[in-house]
Short mmCIF file of C-alpha atoms in Angstrom, two decimals:
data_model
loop_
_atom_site.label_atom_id
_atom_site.label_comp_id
_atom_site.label_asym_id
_atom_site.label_seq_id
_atom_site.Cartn_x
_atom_site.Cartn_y
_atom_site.Cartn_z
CA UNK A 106 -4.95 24.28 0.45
CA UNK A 107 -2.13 23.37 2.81
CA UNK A 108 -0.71 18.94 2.68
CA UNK A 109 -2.48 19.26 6.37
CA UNK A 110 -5.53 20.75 5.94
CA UNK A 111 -6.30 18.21 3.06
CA UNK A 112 -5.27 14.92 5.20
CA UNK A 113 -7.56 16.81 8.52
CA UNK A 114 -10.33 16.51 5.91
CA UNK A 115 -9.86 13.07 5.06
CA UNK A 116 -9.46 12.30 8.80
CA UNK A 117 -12.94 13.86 9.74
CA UNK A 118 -14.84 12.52 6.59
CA UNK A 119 -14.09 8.92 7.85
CA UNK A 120 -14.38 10.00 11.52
CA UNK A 121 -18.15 11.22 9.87
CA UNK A 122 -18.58 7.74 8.27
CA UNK A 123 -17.00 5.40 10.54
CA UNK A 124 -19.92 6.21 12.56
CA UNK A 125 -22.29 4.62 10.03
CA UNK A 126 -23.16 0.94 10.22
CA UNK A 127 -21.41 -0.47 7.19
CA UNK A 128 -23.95 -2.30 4.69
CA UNK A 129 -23.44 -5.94 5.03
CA UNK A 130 -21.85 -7.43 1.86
CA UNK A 131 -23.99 -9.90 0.20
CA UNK A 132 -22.89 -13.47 0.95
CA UNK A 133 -22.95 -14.32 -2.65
CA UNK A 134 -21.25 -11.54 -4.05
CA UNK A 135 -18.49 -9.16 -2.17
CA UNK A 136 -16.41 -6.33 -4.11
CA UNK A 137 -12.37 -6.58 -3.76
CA UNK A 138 -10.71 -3.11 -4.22
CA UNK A 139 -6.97 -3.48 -5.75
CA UNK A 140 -4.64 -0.87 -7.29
CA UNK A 141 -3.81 -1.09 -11.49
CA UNK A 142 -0.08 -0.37 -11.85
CA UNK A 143 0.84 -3.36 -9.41
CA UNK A 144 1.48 -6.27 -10.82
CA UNK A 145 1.52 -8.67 -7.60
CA UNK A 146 0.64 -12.76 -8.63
CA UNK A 147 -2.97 -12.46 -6.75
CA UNK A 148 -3.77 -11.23 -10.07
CA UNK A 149 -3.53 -14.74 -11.62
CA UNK A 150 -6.19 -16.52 -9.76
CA UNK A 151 -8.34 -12.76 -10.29
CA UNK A 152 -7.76 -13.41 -13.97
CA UNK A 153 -8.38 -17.43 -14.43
CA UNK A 154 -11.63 -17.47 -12.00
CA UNK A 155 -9.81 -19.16 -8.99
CA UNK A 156 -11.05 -16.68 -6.52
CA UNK A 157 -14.55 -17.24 -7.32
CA UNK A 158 -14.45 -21.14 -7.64
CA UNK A 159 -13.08 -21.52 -4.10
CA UNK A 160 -14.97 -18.94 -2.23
CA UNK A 161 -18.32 -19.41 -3.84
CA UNK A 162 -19.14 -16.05 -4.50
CA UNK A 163 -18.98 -13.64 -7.05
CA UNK A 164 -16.29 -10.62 -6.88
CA UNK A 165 -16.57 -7.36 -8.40
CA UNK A 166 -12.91 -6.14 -8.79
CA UNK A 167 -12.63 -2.32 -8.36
CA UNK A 168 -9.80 -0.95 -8.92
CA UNK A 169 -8.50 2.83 -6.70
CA UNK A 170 -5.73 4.87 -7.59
CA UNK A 171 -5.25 5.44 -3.52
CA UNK A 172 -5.09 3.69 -0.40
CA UNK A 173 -7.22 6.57 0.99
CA UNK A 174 -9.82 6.16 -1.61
CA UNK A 175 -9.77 2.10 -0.17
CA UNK A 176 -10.09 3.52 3.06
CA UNK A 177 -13.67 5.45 2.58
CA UNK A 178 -15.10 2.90 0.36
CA UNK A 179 -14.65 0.53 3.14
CA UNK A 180 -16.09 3.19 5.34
CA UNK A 181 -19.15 3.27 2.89
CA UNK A 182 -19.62 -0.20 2.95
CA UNK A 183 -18.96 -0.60 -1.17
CA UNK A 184 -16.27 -2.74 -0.92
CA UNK A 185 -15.43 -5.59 1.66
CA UNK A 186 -11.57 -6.60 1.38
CA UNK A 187 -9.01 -3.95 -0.21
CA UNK A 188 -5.98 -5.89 -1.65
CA UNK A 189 -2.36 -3.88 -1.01
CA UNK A 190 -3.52 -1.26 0.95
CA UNK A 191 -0.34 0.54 2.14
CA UNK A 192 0.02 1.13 5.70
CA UNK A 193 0.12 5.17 6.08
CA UNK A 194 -3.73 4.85 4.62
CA UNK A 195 -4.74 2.32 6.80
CA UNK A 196 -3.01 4.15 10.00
CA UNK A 197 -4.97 7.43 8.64
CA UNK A 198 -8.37 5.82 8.69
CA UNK A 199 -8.04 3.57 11.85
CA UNK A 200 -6.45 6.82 13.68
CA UNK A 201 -9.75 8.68 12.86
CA UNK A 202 -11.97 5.70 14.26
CA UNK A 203 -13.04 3.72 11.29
CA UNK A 204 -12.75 0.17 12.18
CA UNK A 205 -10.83 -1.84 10.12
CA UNK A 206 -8.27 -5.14 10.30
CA UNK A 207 -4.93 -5.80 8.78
CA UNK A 208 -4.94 -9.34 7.94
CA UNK A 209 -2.20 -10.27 5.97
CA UNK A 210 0.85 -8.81 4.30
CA UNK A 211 0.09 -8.08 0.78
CA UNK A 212 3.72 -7.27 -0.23
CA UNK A 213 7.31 -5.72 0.84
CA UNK A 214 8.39 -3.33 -1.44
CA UNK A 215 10.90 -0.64 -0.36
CA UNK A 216 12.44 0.15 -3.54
CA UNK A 217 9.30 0.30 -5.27
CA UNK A 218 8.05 3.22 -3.54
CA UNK A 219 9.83 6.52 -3.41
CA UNK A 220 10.51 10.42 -4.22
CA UNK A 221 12.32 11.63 -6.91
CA UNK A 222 13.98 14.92 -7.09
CA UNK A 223 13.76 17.03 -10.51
CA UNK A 224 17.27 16.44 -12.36
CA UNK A 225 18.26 20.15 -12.96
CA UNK A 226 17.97 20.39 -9.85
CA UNK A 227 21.41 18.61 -9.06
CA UNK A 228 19.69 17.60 -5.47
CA UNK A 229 20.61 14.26 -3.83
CA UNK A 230 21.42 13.38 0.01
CA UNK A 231 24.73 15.70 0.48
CA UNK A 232 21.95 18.88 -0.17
CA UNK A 233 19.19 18.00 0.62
CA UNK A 234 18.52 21.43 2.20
CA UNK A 235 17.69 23.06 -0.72
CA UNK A 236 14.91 21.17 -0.88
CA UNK A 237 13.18 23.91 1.43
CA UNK A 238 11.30 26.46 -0.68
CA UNK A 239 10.50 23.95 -3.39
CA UNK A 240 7.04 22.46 -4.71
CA UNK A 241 6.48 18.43 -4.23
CA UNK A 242 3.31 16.43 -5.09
CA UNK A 243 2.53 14.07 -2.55
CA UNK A 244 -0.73 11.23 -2.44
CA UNK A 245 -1.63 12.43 1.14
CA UNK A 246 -2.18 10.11 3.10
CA UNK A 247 -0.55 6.99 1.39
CA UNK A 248 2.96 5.20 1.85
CA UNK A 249 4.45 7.74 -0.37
CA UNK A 250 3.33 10.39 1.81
CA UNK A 251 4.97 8.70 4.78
CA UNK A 252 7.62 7.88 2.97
CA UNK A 253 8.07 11.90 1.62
CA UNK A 254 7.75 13.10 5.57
CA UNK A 255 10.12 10.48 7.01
CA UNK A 256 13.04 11.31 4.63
CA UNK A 257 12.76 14.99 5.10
CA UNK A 258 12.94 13.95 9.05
CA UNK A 259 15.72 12.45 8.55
CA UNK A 260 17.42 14.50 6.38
CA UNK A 261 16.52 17.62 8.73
CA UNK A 262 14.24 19.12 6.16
CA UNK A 263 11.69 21.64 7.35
CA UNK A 264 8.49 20.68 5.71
CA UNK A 265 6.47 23.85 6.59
CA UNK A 266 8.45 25.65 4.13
CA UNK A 267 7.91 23.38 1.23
CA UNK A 268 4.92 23.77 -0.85
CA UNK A 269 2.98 20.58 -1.09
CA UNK A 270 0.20 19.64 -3.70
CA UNK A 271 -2.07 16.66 -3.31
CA UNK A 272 -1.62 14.50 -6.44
CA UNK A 273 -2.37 10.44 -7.06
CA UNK A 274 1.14 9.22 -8.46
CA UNK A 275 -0.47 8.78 -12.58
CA UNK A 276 -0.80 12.91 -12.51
CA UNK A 277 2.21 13.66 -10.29
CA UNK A 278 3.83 11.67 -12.81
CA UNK A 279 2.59 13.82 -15.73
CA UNK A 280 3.39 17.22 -14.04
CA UNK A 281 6.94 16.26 -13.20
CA UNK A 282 7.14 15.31 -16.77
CA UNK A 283 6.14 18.34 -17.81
CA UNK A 284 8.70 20.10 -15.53
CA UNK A 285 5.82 21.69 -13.54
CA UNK A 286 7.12 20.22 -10.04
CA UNK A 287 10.64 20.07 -7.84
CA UNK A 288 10.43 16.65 -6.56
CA UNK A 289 7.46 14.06 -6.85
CA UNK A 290 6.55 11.27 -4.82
CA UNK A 291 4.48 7.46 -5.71
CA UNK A 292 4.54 4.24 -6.53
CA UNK A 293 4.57 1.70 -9.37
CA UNK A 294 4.31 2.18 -12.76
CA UNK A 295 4.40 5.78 -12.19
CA UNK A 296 7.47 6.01 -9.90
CA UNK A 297 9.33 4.22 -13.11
CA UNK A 298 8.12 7.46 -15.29
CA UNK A 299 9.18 9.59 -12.59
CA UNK A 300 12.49 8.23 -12.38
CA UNK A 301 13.18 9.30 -16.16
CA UNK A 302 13.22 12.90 -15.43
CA UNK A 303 15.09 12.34 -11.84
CA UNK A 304 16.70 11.22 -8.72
CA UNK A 305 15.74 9.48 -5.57
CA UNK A 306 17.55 10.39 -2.40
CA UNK A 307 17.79 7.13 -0.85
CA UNK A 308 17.30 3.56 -2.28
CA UNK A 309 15.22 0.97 -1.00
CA UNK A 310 18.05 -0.07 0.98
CA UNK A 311 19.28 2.78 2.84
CA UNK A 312 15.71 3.51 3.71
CA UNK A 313 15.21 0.24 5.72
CA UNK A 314 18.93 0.75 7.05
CA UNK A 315 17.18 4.31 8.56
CA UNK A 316 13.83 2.73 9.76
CA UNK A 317 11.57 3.57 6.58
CA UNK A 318 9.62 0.07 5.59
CA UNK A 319 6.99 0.21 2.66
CA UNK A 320 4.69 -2.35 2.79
CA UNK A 321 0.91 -2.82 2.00
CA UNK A 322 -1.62 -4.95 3.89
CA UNK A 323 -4.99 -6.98 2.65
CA UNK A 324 -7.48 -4.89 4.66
CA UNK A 325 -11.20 -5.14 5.66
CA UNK A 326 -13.79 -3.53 7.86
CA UNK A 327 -14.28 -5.32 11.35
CA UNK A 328 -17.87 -5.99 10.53
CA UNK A 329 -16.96 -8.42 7.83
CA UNK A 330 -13.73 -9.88 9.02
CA UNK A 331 -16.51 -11.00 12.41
CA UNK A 332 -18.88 -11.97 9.77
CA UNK A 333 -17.25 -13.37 7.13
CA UNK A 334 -14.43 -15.72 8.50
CA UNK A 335 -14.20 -18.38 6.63
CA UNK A 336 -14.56 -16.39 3.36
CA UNK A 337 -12.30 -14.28 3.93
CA UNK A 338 -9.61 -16.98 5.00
CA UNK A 339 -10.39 -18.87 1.73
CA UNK A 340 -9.27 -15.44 0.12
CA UNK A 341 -5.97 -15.22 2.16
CA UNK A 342 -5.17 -18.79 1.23
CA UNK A 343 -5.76 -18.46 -2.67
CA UNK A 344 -3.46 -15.36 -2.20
CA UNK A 345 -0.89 -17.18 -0.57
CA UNK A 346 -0.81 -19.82 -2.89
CA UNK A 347 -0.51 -17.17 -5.61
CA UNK A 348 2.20 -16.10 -3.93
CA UNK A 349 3.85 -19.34 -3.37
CA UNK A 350 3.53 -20.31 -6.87
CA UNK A 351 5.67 -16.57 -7.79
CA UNK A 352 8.01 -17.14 -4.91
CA UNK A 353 8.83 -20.96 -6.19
CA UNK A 354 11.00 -19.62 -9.63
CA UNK A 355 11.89 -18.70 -12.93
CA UNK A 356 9.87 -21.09 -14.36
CA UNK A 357 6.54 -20.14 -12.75
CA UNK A 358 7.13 -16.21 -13.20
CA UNK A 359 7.53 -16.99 -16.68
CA UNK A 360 4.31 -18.22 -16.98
CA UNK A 361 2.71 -15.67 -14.62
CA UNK A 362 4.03 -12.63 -15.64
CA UNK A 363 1.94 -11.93 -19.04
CA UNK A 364 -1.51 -12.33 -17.25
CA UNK A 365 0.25 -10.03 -13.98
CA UNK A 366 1.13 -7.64 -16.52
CA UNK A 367 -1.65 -7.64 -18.54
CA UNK A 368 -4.42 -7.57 -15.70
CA UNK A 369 -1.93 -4.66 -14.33
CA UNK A 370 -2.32 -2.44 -17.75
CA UNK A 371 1.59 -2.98 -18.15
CA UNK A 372 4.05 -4.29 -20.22
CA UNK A 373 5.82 -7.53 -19.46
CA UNK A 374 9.13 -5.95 -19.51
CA UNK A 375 7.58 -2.92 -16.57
CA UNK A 376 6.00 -5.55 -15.20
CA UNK A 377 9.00 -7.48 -13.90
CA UNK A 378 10.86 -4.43 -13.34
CA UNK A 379 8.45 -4.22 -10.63
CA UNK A 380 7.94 -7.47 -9.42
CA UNK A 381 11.45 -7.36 -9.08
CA UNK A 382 11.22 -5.49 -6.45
CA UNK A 383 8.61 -6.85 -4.63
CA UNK A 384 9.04 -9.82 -1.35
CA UNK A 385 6.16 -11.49 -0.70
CA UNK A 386 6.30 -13.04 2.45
CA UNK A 387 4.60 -16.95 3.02
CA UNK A 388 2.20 -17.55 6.05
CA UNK A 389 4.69 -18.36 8.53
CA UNK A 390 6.71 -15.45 8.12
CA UNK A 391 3.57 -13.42 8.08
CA UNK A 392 2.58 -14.87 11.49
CA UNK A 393 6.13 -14.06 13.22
CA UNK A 394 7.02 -11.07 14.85
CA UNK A 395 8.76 -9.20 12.34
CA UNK A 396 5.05 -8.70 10.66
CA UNK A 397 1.72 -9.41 11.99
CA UNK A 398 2.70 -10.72 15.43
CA UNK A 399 4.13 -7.35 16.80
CA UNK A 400 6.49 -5.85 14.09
CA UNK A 401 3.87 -4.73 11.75
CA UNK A 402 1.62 -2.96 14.45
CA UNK A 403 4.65 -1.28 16.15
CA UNK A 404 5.50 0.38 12.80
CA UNK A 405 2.05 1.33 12.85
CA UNK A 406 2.78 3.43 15.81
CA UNK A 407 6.14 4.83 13.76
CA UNK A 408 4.25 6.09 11.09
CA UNK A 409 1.55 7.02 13.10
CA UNK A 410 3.78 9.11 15.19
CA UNK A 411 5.34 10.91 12.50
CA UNK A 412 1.97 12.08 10.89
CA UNK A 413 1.09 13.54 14.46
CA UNK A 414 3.95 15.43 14.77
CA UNK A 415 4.02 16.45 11.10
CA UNK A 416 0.08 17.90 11.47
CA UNK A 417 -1.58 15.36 9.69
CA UNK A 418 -3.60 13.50 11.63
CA UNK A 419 -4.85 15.11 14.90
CA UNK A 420 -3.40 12.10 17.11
CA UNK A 421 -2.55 8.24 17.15
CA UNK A 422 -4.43 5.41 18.61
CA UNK A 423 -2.83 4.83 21.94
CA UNK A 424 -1.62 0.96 20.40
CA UNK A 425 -2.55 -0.49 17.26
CA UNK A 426 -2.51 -4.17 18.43
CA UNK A 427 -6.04 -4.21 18.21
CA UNK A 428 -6.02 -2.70 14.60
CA UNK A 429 -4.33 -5.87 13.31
CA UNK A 430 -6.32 -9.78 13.38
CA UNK A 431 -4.37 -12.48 12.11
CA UNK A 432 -6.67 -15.41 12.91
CA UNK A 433 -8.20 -15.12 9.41
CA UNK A 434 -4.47 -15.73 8.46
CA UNK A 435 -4.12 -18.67 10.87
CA UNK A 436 -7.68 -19.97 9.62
CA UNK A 437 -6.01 -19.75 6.15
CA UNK A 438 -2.57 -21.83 6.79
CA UNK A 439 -4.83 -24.30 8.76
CA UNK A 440 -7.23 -24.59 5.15
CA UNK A 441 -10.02 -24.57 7.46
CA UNK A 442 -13.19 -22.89 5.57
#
């Protein structure tokens, strides 16, 4: 099955679902989906109870392997706020109807999310054409998947003659390993292992100096965000403060890094290879244009566009202002709850 064909699926199964009511999360107990392999410092206050204590509630933590697989849980009404959802999901499910809010930046990460080119290959940006022909595994749908299509835009590469297979990054991992692919794309942990048997074309950097962000929001269906309000803002502001404690120093990271790491499945030392990577922007930056206040839903439209005119979604929303609601955020920084 064709990269396009697999994405239209997706696309009408949460067109199909969106149309559902959600099920209204119990008040005294929602379900928080977040990604293993990402060691951001939310996973601190998950670890030690904080969470819990100030929203007065009890969480079951889920954790996905895919931002799609957030996407139609959400849809389903199993789980009520998704933690680092990456933008390409989000833009897949809110193209196809299902109604859900950005409200917050999770975290920046543009080298930590990438393709990687088999070695033997001897491909890198001066050849990038002979990437045509060759076999790539790809989690449709995701930032990598964005990612993957943007750089073979820009590099002039002709998708349609590339043969793409659906893979979460853990098994695309595994394959390239094994030599069974030409080029891989992911994220995290498994971009690291990826990395051992190859190349990237472009680092972090040159990607943002050629338009390509990577960055993940804290989503939620409508429903709940109009529902919920002040629960949810009490979980933005723990996160931030999570956040603010990482972003403060050495010192700090030092002591967060073995629970990050642990309540990520990784080692310390992968762990802060990661992390290392990672920007995690405070409130007020959040709140400025360069994100939530007009930056992040115009590169919305950007990656929107470019999954329209690769085939993978059927069309964009006309705007995606209204996919983004950053009063829970302002509710937050206020600490009103």
């Amino acid at each position: 099955m064709s990269f396009r064909s697999t994405l239209l699926g997706t696309v009408a199964a949460l067109t199909a679902i969106s149309g559902a009511q959600v099920a209204q999360a119990q008040m005294d107990q929602i379900t928080v989906a977040y990604f293993m392999d990402w060691p951001l410092p939310f996973l601190v206050a998950k670890n030690d109870g904080t969470y819990e204590e100030e929203l007065g509630v009890s969480i079951n933590w889920v954790a996905f392997d895919t931002g799609t697989a957030m996407s139609a849980a959400m849809a389903s009404g199993d789980v009520q706020i998704s933690v680092s959802q990456g933008v390409p999901p989000f833009v897949v499910a809110t193209s196809a109807g299902q109604d859900l809010k950005a409200v917050d930046v999770a975290v920046s990460y543009s080298d930590n999310d990438n393709c990687v080119v088999a070695s033997n290959l001897e491909i890198d940006k001066t050849n990038t054409a002979e990437l045509e022909g060759k076999q790539v595994a790809v989690p449709i749908g995701t930032a990598a998947h964005y990612g993957f299509l943007a750089q073979m835009q820009h590099f002039g590469v002709d998708v349609s003659t590339m043969e793409i297979v659906d893979m979460a990054p853990p098994e695309g991992a595994a394959a390239f390993a094994q030599g069974a692919l030409d080029m891989v794309c992911g994220y995290g942990g498994s971009l690291d292992t990826m990395k051992e048997y190859g190349n990237v074309l472009l680092t972090g950097e040159e990607k943002e100096e050629v338009g390509i962000l990577v960055f993940d929001v804290t989503s939620a269906p409508a429903q709940f965000v109009a529902e919920a309000p002040d629960l949810l803002a009490d979980f933005l502001r723990v996160t931030a403060e999570a956040n603010e404690r990482w972003n403060s120093g050495e010192e700090a990271q030092a002591e967060m890094l073995p629970i990050m790491a642990r309540e990520a499945g990784l080692t310390e030392e992968a762990a802060m290879q990661q992390a290392q990577t990672f920007r995690f922007p405070t409130i007020e930056e959040q709140l400025g244009e360069r994100w939530l206040g007009g930056g992040a839903q115009d590169f919305m439209q950007g990656v929107a566009g470019v999954f329209t005119e690769a085939g993978s979604i059927p069309s964009a929303l006309e705007t995606y202002e209204d996919t983004v609601d950053a009063d829970p955020l302002r509710r937050a920084q206020d600490g009103s709850s």
